[in-house]
C-alpha positions as YAML, in Angstrom:
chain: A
units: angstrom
residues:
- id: 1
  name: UNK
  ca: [-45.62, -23.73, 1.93]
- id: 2
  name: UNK
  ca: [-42.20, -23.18, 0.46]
- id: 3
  name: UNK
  ca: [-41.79, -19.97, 2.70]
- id: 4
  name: UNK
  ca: [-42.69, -22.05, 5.91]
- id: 5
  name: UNK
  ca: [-40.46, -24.66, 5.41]
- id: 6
  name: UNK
  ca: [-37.73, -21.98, 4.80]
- id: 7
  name: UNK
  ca: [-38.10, -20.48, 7.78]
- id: 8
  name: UNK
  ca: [-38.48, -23.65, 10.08]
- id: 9
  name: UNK
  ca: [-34.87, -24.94, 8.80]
- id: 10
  name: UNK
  ca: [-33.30, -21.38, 9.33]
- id: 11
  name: UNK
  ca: [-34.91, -21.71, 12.70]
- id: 12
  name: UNK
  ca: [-33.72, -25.14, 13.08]
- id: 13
  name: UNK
  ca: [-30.01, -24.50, 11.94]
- id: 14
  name: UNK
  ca: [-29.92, -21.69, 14.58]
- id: 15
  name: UNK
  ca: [-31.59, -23.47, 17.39]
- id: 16
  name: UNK
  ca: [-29.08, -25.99, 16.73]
- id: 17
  name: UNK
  ca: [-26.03, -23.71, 16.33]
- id: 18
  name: UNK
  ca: [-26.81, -22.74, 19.43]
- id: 19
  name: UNK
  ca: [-27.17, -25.76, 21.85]
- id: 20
  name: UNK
  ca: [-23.22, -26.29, 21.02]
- id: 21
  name: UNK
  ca: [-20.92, -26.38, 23.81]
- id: 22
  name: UNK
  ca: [-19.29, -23.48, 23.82]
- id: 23
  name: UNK
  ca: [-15.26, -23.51, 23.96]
- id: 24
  name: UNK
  ca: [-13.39, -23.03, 26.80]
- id: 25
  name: UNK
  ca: [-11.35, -19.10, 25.92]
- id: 26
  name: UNK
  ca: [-7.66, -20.50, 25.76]
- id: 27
  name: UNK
  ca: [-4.87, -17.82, 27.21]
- id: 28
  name: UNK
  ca: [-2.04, -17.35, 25.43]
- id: 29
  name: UNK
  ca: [1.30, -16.74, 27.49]
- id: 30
  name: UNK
  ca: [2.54, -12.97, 26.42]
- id: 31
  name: UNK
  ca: [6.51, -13.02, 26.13]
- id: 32
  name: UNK
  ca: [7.69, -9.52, 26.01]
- id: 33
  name: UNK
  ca: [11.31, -8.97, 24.90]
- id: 34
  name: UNK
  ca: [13.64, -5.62, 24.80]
- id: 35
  name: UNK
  ca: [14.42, -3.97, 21.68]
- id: 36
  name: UNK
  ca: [17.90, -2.19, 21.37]
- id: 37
  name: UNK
  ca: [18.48, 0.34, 18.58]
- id: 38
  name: UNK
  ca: [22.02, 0.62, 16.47]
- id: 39
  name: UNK
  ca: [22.40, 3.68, 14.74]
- id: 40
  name: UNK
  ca: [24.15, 2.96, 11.54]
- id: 41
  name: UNK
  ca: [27.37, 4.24, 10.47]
- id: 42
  name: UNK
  ca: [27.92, 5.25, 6.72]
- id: 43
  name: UNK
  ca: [31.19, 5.14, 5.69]
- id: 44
  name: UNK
  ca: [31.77, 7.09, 2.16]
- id: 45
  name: UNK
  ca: [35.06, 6.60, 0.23]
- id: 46
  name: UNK
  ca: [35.69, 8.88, -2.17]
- id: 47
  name: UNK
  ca: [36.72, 7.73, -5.68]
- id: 48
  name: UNK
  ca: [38.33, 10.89, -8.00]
- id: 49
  name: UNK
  ca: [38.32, 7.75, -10.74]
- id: 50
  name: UNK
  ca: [34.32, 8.34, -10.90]
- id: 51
  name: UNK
  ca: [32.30, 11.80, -12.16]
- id: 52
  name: UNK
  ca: [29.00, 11.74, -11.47]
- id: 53
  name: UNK
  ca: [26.55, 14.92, -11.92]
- id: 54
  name: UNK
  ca: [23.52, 15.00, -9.55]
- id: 55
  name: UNK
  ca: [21.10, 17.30, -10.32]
- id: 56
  name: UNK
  ca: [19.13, 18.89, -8.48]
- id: 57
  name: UNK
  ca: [15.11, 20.27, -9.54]
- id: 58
  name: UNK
  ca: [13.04, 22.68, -7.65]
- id: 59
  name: UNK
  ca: [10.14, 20.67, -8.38]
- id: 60
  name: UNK
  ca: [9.71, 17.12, -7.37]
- id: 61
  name: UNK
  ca: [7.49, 16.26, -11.15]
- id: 62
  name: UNK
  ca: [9.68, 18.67, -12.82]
- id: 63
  name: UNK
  ca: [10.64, 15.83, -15.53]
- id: 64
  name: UNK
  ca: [7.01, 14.73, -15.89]
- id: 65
  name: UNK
  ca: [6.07, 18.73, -16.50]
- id: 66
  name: UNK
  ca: [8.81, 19.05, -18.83]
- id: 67
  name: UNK
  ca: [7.75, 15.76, -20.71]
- id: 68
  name: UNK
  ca: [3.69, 17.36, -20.95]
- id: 69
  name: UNK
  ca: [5.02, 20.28, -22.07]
- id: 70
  name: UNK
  ca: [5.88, 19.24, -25.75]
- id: 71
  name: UNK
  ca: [4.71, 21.60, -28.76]
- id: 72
  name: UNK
  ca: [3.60, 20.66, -32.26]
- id: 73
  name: UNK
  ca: [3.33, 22.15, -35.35]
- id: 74
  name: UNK
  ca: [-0.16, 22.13, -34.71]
- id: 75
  name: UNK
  ca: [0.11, 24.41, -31.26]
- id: 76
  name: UNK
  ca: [1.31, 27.38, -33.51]
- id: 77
  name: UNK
  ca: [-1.31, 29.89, -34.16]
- id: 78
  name: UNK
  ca: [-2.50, 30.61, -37.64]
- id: 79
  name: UNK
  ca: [-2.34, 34.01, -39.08]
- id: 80
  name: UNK
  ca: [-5.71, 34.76, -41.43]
...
C-alpha cells in the first residue's frame, strides 16, 4: 500500500510539474567592446647605497633537498 501511494504522488508531482507554462527564452543584448593592450615600461634606478646578493640554484627545491638532507649521530655506521 505504502509503495502505491509512493508512486502515485511521484507521478502526481511530475504530471503536475509538467502542465506549467513554460517561460518565454528571454535574449540578452550582447555588447562587444575592443580591448587595447599597454605594454609596461619598467623603469630600474640603481641605488650603490643598497647590496643585495641574489643567488642563484640549479635546482628549483634545492633548499627543500638541502633541508631533507640532515645527518644524525644515528646515520653513522657502527663498526662491530
Amino acid at each position: 500500500m505504502k509503495t502505491i501511494l509512493t508512486i502515485l504522488f511521484v507521478l502526481f508531482i511530475g504530471l503536475f510539474a509538467q502542465a506549467q507554462d513554460a517561460k518565454v527564452e528571454v535574449k540578452v543584448a550582447v555588447q562587444t567592446e575592443n580591448v587595447v593592450l599597454v605594454t609596461p615600461t619598467i623603469e630600474t634606478t640603481l641605488n650603490s647605497k643598497e647590496t643585495k646578493v641574489a643567488r642563484l640554484y640549479m635546482d628549483r627545491n634545492y633548499k627543500v633537498k638541502k633541508a631533507l638532507s640532515f645527518y644524525t649521530k644515528a646515520n653513522k655506521t657502527k663498526l662491530a
